[in-house]
Short mmCIF file of C-alpha atoms in Angstrom, two decimals:
data_model
loop_
_atom_site.label_atom_id
_atom_site.label_comp_id
_atom_site.label_asym_id
_atom_site.label_seq_id
_atom_site.Cartn_x
_atom_site.Cartn_y
_atom_site.Cartn_z
CA MET A 188 -54.60 19.12 128.05
CA PRO A 189 -53.46 19.33 131.66
CA MET A 190 -50.82 21.92 132.40
CA GLU A 191 -47.61 20.82 134.04
CA GLY A 192 -47.34 23.66 136.56
CA ILE A 193 -47.89 22.26 140.04
CA ARG A 194 -46.16 23.12 143.30
CA ARG A 195 -44.85 19.73 144.27
CA PRO A 196 -43.56 16.76 142.28
CA SER A 197 -46.38 14.86 140.66
CA ARG A 198 -45.97 11.56 138.87
CA LEU A 199 -47.23 11.69 135.32
CA SER A 200 -47.48 9.17 132.56
CA LEU A 201 -48.17 10.33 129.05
CA GLY A 202 -51.08 10.75 126.70
CA GLY A 203 -53.19 13.00 124.54
CA CYS A 204 -50.83 12.39 121.67
CA ILE A 205 -49.70 15.30 119.53
CA ARG A 206 -47.87 14.45 116.29
CA GLU A 207 -47.53 10.77 117.10
CA GLY A 208 -44.75 9.05 115.24
CA ARG A 209 -42.25 11.90 115.36
CA VAL A 210 -38.84 10.46 116.14
CA ALA A 211 -36.02 11.62 118.38
CA LEU A 212 -32.66 10.06 119.19
CA GLY A 213 -32.63 7.65 116.29
CA GLY A 214 -36.13 6.29 116.82
CA ALA A 215 -35.71 5.71 120.56
CA VAL A 216 -38.02 8.50 121.72
CA LEU A 217 -41.47 9.63 120.63
CA THR A 218 -42.99 12.97 121.63
CA VAL A 219 -46.53 12.71 123.03
CA GLY A 220 -48.89 14.78 125.14
CA ALA A 221 -49.46 14.87 128.88
CA ASN A 222 -52.79 13.14 129.58
CA PRO A 223 -52.06 9.78 131.26
CA VAL A 224 -55.50 8.28 130.66
CA GLU A 225 -55.56 9.05 126.95
CA VAL A 226 -52.05 7.84 126.22
CA GLU A 227 -52.66 4.55 127.98
CA ALA A 228 -55.92 4.06 126.12
CA ARG A 229 -54.26 4.79 122.77
CA LEU A 230 -51.35 2.52 123.58
CA VAL A 231 -53.54 -0.40 124.67
CA ALA A 232 -55.79 0.07 121.62
CA GLY A 233 -52.83 0.15 119.21
CA GLY A 234 -53.50 3.79 118.37
CA LEU A 235 -49.86 4.85 118.36
CA GLY A 236 -47.93 4.13 115.18
CA CYS A 237 -44.34 2.94 115.08
CA PRO A 238 -42.07 5.47 113.30
CA ALA A 239 -39.80 2.66 112.08
CA CYS A 240 -42.50 0.68 110.24
CA ASP A 241 -46.25 0.52 109.70
CA GLY A 242 -46.89 -1.36 112.93
CA SER A 243 -48.64 -0.28 116.11
CA LEU A 244 -47.05 0.30 119.49
CA GLY A 245 -48.07 -1.54 122.63
CA PRO A 246 -47.21 -1.07 126.33
CA TRP A 247 -43.73 -2.22 127.34
CA GLY A 248 -42.95 -1.01 130.85
CA TRP A 249 -41.59 2.34 131.99
CA ALA A 250 -38.45 4.41 131.61
CA ARG A 251 -36.62 5.81 134.63
CA GLU A 252 -38.11 8.75 136.48
CA ARG A 253 -37.00 12.26 135.61
CA LEU A 254 -37.35 15.40 137.70
CA LEU A 255 -38.22 18.40 135.52
CA ARG A 256 -38.46 22.05 136.50
CA GLY A 257 -41.88 23.30 135.49
CA VAL A 258 -43.34 26.78 135.23
CA ARG A 259 -44.70 26.72 138.79
CA GLY A 260 -42.70 23.96 140.41
CA PRO A 261 -40.97 20.60 139.99
CA LEU A 262 -42.43 17.64 138.12
CA MET A 263 -41.55 14.00 138.58
CA VAL A 264 -42.12 12.30 135.24
CA ARG A 265 -41.91 8.59 134.53
CA PRO A 266 -42.17 8.16 130.75
CA ARG A 267 -44.00 5.17 129.32
CA ARG A 268 -42.12 2.66 127.21
CA ALA A 269 -43.70 1.12 124.15
CA ARG A 270 -42.73 -1.64 121.75
CA CYS A 271 -43.77 -2.13 118.16
CA LEU A 272 -45.94 -5.20 117.74
CA ALA A 273 -44.59 -5.68 114.21
CA CYS A 274 -40.86 -4.90 114.15
CA GLY A 275 -40.15 -5.20 117.87
CA MET A 276 -38.41 -1.82 118.19
CA SER A 277 -38.88 -0.13 121.55
CA HIS A 278 -39.54 3.57 122.15
CA VAL A 279 -39.72 5.92 125.10
CA LEU A 280 -42.76 8.21 125.05
CA LEU A 281 -41.48 11.63 126.05
CA PRO A 282 -44.14 14.13 127.20
CA VAL A 283 -44.72 17.07 124.90
CA PHE A 284 -43.76 19.58 127.59
CA ALA A 285 -40.24 18.07 127.81
CA LEU A 286 -37.25 18.54 125.53
CA VAL A 287 -34.61 15.88 125.01
CA ARG A 288 -31.80 16.15 127.60
CA ARG A 289 -33.22 19.31 129.21
CA ALA A 290 -34.22 19.61 132.86
CA ASP A 291 -36.60 22.53 132.23
CA VAL A 292 -39.93 22.26 130.46
CA ALA A 293 -40.47 23.63 126.97
CA ASP A 294 -42.58 26.58 128.14
CA VAL A 295 -39.80 27.84 130.41
CA ILE A 296 -37.14 27.50 127.71
CA GLY A 297 -39.47 29.05 125.16
CA ALA A 298 -40.06 32.04 127.43
CA ALA A 299 -36.30 32.56 127.55
CA LEU A 300 -35.98 32.32 123.77
CA THR A 301 -38.82 34.79 123.25
CA ALA A 302 -37.33 37.25 125.72
CA LYS A 303 -33.95 37.04 123.98
CA ALA A 304 -35.60 37.68 120.61
CA ASN A 305 -37.16 40.80 122.15
CA GLY A 306 -33.76 42.09 123.23
CA ALA A 307 -33.37 40.82 126.81
CA GLY A 308 -30.04 39.56 128.08
CA ALA A 309 -29.24 36.25 129.75
CA ARG A 310 -28.95 37.72 133.26
CA SER A 311 -32.31 39.46 133.19
CA ILE A 312 -33.97 36.39 131.67
CA ALA A 313 -32.44 34.14 134.33
CA ALA A 314 -33.63 36.45 137.10
CA ARG A 315 -37.15 36.58 135.64
CA LEU A 316 -37.40 32.80 135.30
CA GLY A 317 -35.52 31.90 138.49
CA ARG A 318 -32.95 29.81 136.64
CA PRO A 319 -29.12 29.82 136.79
CA VAL A 320 -27.55 32.29 134.37
CA GLU A 321 -25.29 29.64 132.83
CA THR A 322 -28.29 27.39 132.21
CA VAL A 323 -30.09 30.19 130.36
CA ARG A 324 -26.95 31.06 128.41
CA GLY A 325 -26.71 27.44 127.35
CA TRP A 326 -30.24 27.51 125.92
CA LEU A 327 -29.64 30.78 124.10
CA ARG A 328 -26.28 29.66 122.73
CA ARG A 329 -27.62 26.38 121.41
CA PHE A 330 -30.61 28.06 119.76
CA ALA A 331 -28.38 30.77 118.27
CA ASP A 332 -26.01 28.16 116.85
CA ARG A 333 -28.89 26.61 114.88
CA ALA A 334 -30.94 29.77 114.30
CA ARG A 335 -30.72 29.88 110.50
CA ALA A 336 -31.52 26.19 110.15
CA LEU A 337 -34.41 26.51 112.62
CA ARG A 338 -35.81 29.52 110.81
CA SER A 339 -35.73 27.61 107.51
CA TRP A 340 -37.30 24.45 108.98
CA PHE A 341 -40.16 26.22 110.72
CA THR A 342 -40.79 28.53 107.75
CA VAL A 343 -41.23 25.48 105.50
CA LEU A 344 -43.59 24.00 108.09
CA LEU A 345 -45.48 27.31 108.22
CA VAL A 346 -45.99 27.32 104.45
CA GLN A 347 -47.00 23.66 104.36
CA ALA A 348 -49.42 23.88 107.28
CA GLY A 349 -51.10 27.25 106.82
CA VAL A 350 -54.40 27.78 105.04
CA ASP A 351 -53.15 31.12 103.66
CA PRO A 352 -49.60 31.27 105.01
CA VAL A 353 -47.68 34.51 105.42
CA PRO A 354 -43.99 34.02 106.27
CA PRO A 355 -42.82 36.34 109.06
CA ALA A 356 -40.97 39.51 108.14
CA GLN A 357 -37.23 39.58 108.60
CA THR A 358 -36.05 40.87 111.98
CA PRO A 359 -32.72 42.48 112.98
CA THR A 360 -31.17 39.17 114.12
CA ALA A 361 -31.07 35.55 112.99
CA PHE A 362 -32.11 34.55 116.52
CA ALA A 363 -35.27 36.66 116.39
CA ASP A 364 -35.95 35.40 112.86
CA ALA A 365 -35.94 31.83 114.15
CA VAL A 366 -38.27 32.63 117.05
CA ALA A 367 -40.62 34.46 114.68
CA ALA A 368 -40.65 31.42 112.38
CA VAL A 369 -41.54 29.12 115.28
CA LEU A 370 -44.40 31.34 116.43
CA GLY A 371 -45.57 31.92 112.86
CA ALA A 372 -45.68 28.18 112.22
CA VAL A 373 -47.88 27.73 115.29
CA VAL A 374 -50.33 30.32 114.00
CA ALA A 375 -50.33 28.74 110.55
CA ALA A 376 -50.96 25.26 111.93
CA ALA A 377 -53.78 26.56 114.13
CA SER A 378 -55.44 28.08 111.04
CA ARG A 379 -55.80 24.57 109.64
CA TRP A 380 -56.23 22.61 112.89
CA PRO A 381 -57.96 24.90 115.43
CA ASP A 382 -57.32 22.53 118.35
CA ILE A 383 -53.63 23.41 118.12
CA GLY A 384 -54.56 26.85 119.44
CA ALA A 385 -55.26 25.21 122.82
CA VAL A 386 -51.61 24.15 123.10
CA SER A 387 -48.93 26.62 124.16
CA PRO A 388 -46.62 27.66 121.26
CA TRP A 389 -43.51 26.12 122.80
CA ARG A 390 -45.23 22.83 123.58
CA TRP A 391 -46.26 22.76 119.96
CA ALA A 392 -42.68 23.49 118.89
CA SER A 393 -41.53 20.65 121.14
CA ALA A 394 -44.02 18.31 119.49
CA ALA A 395 -43.09 19.44 115.98
CA SER A 396 -39.40 18.89 116.69
CA ALA A 397 -39.98 15.61 118.56
CA GLY A 398 -38.44 17.18 121.63
CA ARG A 399 -35.22 18.03 119.76
CA LEU A 400 -35.64 21.80 119.53
CA LEU A 401 -32.29 22.39 121.25
CA ALA A 402 -30.55 19.22 120.04
CA PRO A 403 -27.16 20.00 118.47
CA SER A 404 -27.79 18.11 115.24
CA TRP A 405 -31.41 19.17 114.64
CA PRO A 406 -32.92 20.11 112.27
#
């Protein structure tokens, strides 16, 4: 899977689907991968399933462009639109490295969450990542607000996905517990589906949550 870190804006479509059919924003958005050739091939071949019914999705134009801040530079992304050939519902295909309503990619936000779980503060995290302090505080606050629910959701996923799952040990904070559950679920899923190991943990978490990892009402 191509990495998103490039030094100048680069137009991407979507592909290489991970967890197709996951829904965000009431069925309006699907989380997919980042390979433009593969996503187009799957879409044209009817290989993407509609989350609202048993139908297949087909191409249906493009959403507006979005500028995302990647690990190594900005990314100009123009998500593909798709429409179900059976029920007619339309969907936006959001790339797996993006989170709903966030300008920074999942790997950047995930690095901040991991650093916080390890005891770092918002200012030092912001300086390390080159992001505004208030932006980082917003990520940490939103994750902290949902930490117990996130820990529970990803722990269940860990147990369901793992070949011989071992839930993570309790940590000193609910925030760190939630991060440990996310990372533990990635390891568990990779034990059953080795290809998942080629995807960064926070891209996988984005895919598993359909891009809603920091959404206020999820999980």
